[in-house]
Coordinates of C-alpha atoms and ligand atoms in Angstrom, one line a residue:
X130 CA 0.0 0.0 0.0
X131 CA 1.1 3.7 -0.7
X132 CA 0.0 6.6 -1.1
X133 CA -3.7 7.6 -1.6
X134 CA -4.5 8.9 -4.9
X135 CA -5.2 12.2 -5.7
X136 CA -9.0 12.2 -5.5
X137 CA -9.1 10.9 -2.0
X138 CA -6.8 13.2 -1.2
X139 CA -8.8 16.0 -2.1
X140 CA -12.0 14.7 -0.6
X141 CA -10.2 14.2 2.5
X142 CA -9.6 18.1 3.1
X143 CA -7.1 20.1 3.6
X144 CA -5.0 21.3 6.6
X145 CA -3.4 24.7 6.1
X146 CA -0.2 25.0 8.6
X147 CA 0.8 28.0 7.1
X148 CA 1.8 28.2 3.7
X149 CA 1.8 24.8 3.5
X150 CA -1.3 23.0 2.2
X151 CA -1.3 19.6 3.6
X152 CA -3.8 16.7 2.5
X153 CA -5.2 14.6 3.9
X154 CA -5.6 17.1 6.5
X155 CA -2.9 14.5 9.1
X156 CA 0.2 15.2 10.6
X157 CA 2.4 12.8 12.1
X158 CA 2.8 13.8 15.5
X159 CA 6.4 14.6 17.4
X160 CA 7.0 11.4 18.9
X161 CA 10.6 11.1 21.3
X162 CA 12.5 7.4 20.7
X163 CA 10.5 7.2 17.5
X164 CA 9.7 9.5 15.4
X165 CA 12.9 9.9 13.6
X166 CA 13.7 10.2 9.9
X167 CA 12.8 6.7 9.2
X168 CA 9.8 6.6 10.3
X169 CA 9.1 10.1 9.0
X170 CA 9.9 8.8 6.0
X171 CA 7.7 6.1 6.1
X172 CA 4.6 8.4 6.6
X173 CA 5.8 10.0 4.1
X174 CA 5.4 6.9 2.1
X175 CA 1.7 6.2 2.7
X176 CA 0.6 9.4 2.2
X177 CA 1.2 11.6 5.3
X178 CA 1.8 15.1 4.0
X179 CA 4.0 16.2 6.9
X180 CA 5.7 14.5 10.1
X181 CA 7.2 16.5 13.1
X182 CA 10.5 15.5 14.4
X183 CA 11.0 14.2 17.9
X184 CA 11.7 17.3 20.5
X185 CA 15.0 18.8 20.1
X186 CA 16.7 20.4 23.0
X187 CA 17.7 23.9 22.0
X188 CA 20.6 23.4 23.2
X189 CA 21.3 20.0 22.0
X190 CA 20.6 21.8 18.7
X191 CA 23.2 24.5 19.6
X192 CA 25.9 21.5 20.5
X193 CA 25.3 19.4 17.5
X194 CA 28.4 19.6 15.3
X195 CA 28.9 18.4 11.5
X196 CA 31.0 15.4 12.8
X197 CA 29.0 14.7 15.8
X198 CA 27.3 11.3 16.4
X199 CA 24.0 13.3 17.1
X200 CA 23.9 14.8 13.5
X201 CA 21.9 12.7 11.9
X202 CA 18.9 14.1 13.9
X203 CA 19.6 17.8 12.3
X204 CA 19.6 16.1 8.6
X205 CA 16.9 16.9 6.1
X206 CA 17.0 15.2 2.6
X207 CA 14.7 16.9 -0.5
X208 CA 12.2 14.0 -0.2
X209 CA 11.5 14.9 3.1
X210 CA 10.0 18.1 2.7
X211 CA 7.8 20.1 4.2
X212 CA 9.7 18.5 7.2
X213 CA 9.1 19.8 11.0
X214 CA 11.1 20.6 13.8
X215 CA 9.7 20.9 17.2
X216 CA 11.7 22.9 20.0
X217 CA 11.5 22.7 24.1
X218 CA 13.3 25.1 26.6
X219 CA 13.0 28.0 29.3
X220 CA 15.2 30.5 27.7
X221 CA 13.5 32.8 25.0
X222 CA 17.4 33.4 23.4
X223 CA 18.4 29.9 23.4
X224 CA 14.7 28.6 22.0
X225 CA 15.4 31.9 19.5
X226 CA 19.3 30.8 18.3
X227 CA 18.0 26.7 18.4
X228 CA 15.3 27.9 15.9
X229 CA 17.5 29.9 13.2
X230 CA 20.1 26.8 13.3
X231 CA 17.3 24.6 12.7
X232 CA 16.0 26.8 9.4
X233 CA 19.9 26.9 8.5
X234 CA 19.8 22.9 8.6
X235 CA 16.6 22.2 6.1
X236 CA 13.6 23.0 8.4
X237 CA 10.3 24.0 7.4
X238 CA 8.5 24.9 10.1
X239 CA 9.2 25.4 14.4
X240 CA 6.8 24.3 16.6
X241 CA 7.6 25.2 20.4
X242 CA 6.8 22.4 23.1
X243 CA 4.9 23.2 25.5
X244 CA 3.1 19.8 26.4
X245 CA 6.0 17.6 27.4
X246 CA 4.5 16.1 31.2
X247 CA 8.2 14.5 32.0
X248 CA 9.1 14.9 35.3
X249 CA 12.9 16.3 34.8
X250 CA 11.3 18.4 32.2
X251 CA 9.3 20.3 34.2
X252 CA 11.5 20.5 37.1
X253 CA 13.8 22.5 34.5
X254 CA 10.6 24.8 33.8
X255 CA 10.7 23.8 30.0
X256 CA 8.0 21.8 28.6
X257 CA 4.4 21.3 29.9
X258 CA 5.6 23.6 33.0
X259 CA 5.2 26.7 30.7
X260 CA 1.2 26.1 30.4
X261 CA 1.5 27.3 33.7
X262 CA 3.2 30.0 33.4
X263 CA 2.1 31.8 29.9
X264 CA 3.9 35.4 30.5
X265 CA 7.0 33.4 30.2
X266 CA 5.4 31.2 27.4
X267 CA 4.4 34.0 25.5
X268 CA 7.9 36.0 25.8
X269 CA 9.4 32.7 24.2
X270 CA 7.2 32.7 21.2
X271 CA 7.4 36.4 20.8
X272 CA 11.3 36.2 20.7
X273 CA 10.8 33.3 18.5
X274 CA 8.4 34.5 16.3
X275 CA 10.2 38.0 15.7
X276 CA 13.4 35.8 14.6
X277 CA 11.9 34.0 11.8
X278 CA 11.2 34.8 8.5
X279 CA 7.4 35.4 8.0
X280 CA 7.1 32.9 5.4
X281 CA 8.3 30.1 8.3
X282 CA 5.4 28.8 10.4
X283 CA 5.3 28.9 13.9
X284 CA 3.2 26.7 15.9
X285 CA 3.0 25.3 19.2
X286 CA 1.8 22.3 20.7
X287 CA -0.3 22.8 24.1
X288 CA -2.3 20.5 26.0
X289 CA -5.6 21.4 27.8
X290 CA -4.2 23.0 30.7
X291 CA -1.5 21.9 33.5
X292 CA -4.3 20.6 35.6
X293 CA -7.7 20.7 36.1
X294 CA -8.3 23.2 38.2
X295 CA -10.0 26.7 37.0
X296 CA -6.9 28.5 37.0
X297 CA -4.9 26.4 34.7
X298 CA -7.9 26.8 32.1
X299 CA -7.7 30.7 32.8
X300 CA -4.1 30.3 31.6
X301 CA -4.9 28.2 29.1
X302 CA -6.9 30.8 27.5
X303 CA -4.3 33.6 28.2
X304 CA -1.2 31.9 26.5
X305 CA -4.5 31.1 23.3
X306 CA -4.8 34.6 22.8
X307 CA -1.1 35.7 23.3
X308 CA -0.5 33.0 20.0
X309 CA -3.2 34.5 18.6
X310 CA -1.5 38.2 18.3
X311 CA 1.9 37.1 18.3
X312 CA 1.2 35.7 14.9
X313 CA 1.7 32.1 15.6
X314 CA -0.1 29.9 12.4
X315 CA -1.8 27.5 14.9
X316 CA -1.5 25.0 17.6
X317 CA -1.3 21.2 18.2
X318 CA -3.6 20.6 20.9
X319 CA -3.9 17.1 23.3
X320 CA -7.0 17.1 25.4
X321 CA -5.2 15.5 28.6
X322 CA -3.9 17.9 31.3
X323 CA 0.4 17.8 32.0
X324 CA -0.4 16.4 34.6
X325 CA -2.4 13.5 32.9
X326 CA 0.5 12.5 31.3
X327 CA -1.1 9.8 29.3
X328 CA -3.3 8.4 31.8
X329 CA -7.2 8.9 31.2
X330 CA -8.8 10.1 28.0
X331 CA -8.4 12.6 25.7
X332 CA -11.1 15.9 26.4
X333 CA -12.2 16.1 22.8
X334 CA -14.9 18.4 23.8
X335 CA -12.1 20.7 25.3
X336 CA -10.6 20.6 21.8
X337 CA -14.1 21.5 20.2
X338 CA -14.7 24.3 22.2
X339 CA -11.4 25.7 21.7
X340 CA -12.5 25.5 18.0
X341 CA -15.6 27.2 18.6
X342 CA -14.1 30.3 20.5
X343 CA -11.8 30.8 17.6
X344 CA -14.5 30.6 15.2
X345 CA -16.5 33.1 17.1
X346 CA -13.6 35.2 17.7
X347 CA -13.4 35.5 14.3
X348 CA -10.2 37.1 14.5
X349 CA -7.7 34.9 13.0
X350 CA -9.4 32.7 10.4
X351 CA -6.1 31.3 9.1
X352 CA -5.2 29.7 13.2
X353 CA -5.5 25.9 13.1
X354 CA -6.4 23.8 15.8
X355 CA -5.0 20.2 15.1
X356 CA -6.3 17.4 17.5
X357 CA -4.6 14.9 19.6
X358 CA -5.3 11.9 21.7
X359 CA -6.3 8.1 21.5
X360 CA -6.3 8.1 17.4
X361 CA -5.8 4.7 16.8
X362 CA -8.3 4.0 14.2
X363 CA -9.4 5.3 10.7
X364 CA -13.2 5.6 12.8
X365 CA -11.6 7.2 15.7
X366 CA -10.1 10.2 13.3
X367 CA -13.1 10.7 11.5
X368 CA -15.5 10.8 14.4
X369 CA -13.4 13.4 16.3
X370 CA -12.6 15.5 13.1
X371 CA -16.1 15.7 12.1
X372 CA -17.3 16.3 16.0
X373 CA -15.0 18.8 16.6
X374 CA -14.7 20.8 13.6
X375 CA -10.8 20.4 14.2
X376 CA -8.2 21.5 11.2
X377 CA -6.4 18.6 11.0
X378 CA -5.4 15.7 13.2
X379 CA -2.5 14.7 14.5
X380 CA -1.1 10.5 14.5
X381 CA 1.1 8.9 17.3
X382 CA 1.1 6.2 19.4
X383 CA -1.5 4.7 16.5
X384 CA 0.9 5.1 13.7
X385 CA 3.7 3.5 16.0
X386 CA 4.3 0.3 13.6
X387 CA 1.3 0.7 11.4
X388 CA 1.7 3.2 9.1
X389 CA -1.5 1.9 6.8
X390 CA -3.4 4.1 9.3
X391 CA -2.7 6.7 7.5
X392 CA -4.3 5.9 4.4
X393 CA -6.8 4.2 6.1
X394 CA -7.6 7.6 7.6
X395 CA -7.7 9.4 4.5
X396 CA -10.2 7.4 2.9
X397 CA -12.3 7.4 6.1
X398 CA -12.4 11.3 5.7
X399 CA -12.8 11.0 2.2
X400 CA -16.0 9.1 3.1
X401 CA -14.4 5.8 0.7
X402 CA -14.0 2.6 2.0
X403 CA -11.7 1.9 4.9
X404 CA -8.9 -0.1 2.8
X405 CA -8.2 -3.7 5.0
X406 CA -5.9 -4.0 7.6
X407 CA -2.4 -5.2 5.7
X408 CA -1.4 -9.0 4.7
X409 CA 1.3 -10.5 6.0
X410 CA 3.6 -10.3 2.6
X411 CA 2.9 -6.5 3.0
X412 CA 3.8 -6.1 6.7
X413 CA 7.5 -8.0 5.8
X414 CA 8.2 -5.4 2.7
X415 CA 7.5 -2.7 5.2
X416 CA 9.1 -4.2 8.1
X417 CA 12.3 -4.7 5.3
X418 CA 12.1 -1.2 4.2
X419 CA 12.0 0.3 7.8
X420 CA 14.7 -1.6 8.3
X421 CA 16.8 -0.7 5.7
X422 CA 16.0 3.0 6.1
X423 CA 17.4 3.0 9.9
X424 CA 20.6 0.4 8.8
X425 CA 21.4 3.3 6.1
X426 CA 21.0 6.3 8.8
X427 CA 22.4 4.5 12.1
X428 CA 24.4 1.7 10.7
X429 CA 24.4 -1.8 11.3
X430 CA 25.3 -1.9 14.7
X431 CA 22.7 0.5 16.4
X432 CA 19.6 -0.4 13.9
X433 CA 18.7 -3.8 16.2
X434 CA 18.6 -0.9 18.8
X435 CA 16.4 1.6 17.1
X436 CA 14.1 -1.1 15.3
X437 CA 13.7 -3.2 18.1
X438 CA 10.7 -1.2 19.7
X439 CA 9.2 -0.1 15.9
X440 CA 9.0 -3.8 15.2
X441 CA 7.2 -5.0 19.1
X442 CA 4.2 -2.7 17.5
X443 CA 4.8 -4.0 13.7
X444 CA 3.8 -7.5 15.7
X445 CA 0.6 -6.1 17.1
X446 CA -0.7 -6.3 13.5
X447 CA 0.3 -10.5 12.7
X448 CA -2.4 -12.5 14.0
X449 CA 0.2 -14.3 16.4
X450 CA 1.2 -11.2 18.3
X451 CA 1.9 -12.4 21.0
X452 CA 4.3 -15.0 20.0
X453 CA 5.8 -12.5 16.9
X454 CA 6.6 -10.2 20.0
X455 CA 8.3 -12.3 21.7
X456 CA 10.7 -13.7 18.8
X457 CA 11.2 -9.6 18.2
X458 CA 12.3 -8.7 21.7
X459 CA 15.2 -11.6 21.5
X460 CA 16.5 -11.5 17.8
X461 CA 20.0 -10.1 17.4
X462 CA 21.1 -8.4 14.3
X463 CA 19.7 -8.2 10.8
X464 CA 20.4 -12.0 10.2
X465 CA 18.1 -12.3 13.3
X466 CA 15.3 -10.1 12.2
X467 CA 15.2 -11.8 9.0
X468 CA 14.7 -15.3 10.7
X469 CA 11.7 -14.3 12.7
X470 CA 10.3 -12.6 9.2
X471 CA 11.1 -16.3 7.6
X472 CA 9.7 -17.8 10.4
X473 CA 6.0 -15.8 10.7
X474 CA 5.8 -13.7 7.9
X475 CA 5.7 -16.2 5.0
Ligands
FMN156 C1 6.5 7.8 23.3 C2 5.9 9.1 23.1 C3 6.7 10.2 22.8 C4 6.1 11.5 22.6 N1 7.0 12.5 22.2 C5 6.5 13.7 22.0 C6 7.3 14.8 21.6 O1 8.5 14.7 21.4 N2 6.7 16.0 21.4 C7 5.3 16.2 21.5 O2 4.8 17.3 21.3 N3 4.5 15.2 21.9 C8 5.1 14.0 22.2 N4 4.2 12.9 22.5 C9 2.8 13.2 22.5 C10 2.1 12.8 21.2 O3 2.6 13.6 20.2 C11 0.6 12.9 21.3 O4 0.2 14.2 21.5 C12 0.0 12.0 22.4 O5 0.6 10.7 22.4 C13 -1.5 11.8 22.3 O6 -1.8 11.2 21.1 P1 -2.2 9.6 21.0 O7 -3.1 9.3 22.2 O8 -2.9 9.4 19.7 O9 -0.9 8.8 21.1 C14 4.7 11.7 22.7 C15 3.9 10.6 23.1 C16 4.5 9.3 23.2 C17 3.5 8.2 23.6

């Protein structure tokens, strides 16, 4: 399976982040430990018109040298274009120089974290700490924003608040407004709470009503609102994109070793039929591919590493998953991976 084709894509709508018009109107979402340029590339693949890079560090980015191990996290190829980076921090001049370095290197688009619920991150006020604290958020995205060309989105990805209490949904509101005249393009936004973290479900009716105070605002027709949380299905995307009146949607634990989601989403939206869940001979060529994608990036030695945990998910799909898991948490080495292909995927 691959890409779409054209007419679903259309009927699918569009997502505009920007200048960029993306459709089917899905992004895949920032993903840290996976969502590298392999599986970026991937997406890409089966017809996702735009995939975020896992969170960078500003000052990671600042440290990265040509000759540095790390590198290959700053690289953008032609093919991977329009190609995202997302930035987290607490300092509006090191988030400001990360961003320029990150145009220098290929980047399309910034979007600033603000979302991340790790402990050390918000002990180190960077991530999901700055939904608590939107003066500081706001000076961040001002300094940002001022720094980049206007032609370069700038988005940020919230969630629904730090916690549930009033307060943190007065803030919420306060940093909304502050992006919306700071000329940010839009926001990724995941209806849990920081400190949620992943527990619970997503509020989807937070996200509608967000949508609705924009519309009503009127103000800034062009902001998008892209939803997140507990997409794992073609269904799941287009009940919650049709509910909520949401620009776009963003994929991530659901595209986590099953990339056909994707164009099983598109067609969803497109109101065509739901394509079928992959055969087995099409799982192996994609397994292969991913495969061969991460060998070429990290080389031999790391790629049992970096595949290992892409390939636990890729099992989820074979109707022995349980077994296929198993076989892919023990394999060593390409030779090995090949084995448990010969051995369940014939
Ligand atoms: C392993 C993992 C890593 C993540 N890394 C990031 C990240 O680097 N940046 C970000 O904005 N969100 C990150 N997220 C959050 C996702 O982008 C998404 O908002 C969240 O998982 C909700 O969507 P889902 O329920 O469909 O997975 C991460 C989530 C997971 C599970």
């Amino acid at each position: 399976m691959t890409e779409p084709d054209d007419n679903i894509k259309a009927a699918a709508g569009v997502l505009n982040y920007g200048p960029f018009r993306l459709t089917p109107p899905l992004i895949e979402a920032a993903l840290s430990g996976y969502s590298d340029a392999p599986m970026r590339r991937l997406a890409k693949r089966f017809g996702c018109p735009m995939a975020l890079c896992e969170v960078f560090l500003d000052r990671f980015v600042m440290e990265v040298t040509k000759r540095s191990k790390a590198r290959f996290y700053l690289a953008v190829k032609p093919e991977d274009h329009p190609c995202g980076a997302q930035l987290m921090g607490s300092e509006p001049e090191e988030f400001r120089a990360a961003a320029l370095r990150l145009l220098q290197c290929g980047f399309d688009l910034i979007d600033l974290n603000f979302a991340c619920p790790v402990k050390k991150v918000l002990g180190r006020a960077r991530g999901g700490s700055l939904m608590a604290d939107p003066r500081r958020a706001l000076e961040i995205v001002q300094t940002v924003r001022e720094a980049l060309p206007d032609s370069v989105p700038l988005s940020v990805k919230l969630r629904k608040g730090f916690d549930e209490t009033p307060g943190s949904e007065e803030d919420f509101f306060t940093l909304l407004d502050g992006l919306l005249s700071r000329g940010v393009a839009g926001i990724t936004l995941h209806g849990r709470t920081v400190q949620q973290g992943y527990q619970g479900k997503s509020d989807w009716d937070f996200i509608r009503n967000v949508k609705r105070y924009l519309i009503e605002d009127k103000k800034r027709p062009d902001f998008f609102v892209i939803g997140s949380g507990d997409l794992f299905t073609a269904d799941d995307c287009v009940k919650r994109y049709r509910e909520t009146s949401v620009d776009g949607l963003a994929l991530a634990r659901g595209v986590i070793g099953n990339p056909w989601l994707f164009p099983q989403a598109a067609a969803a939206l497109a109101g065509e039929p739901i394509p079928p869940s992959p055969d087995l001979e099409e799982q192996k060529e994609v397994i292969l591919r991913h495969w061969s994608e991460s060998e070429a990036l990290y080389g031999a030695k790391r790629t049992t590493m970096m595949m290992r945990k892409f390939l636990i998910r890729y099992a989820a799909l074979h109707p022995k998953g349980e077994e296929v898991k198993r076989a892919f948490v023990s394999f060593r080495g390409r030779e090995g991976m090949e084995n448990v292909l010969q051995r369940f995927y014939k």
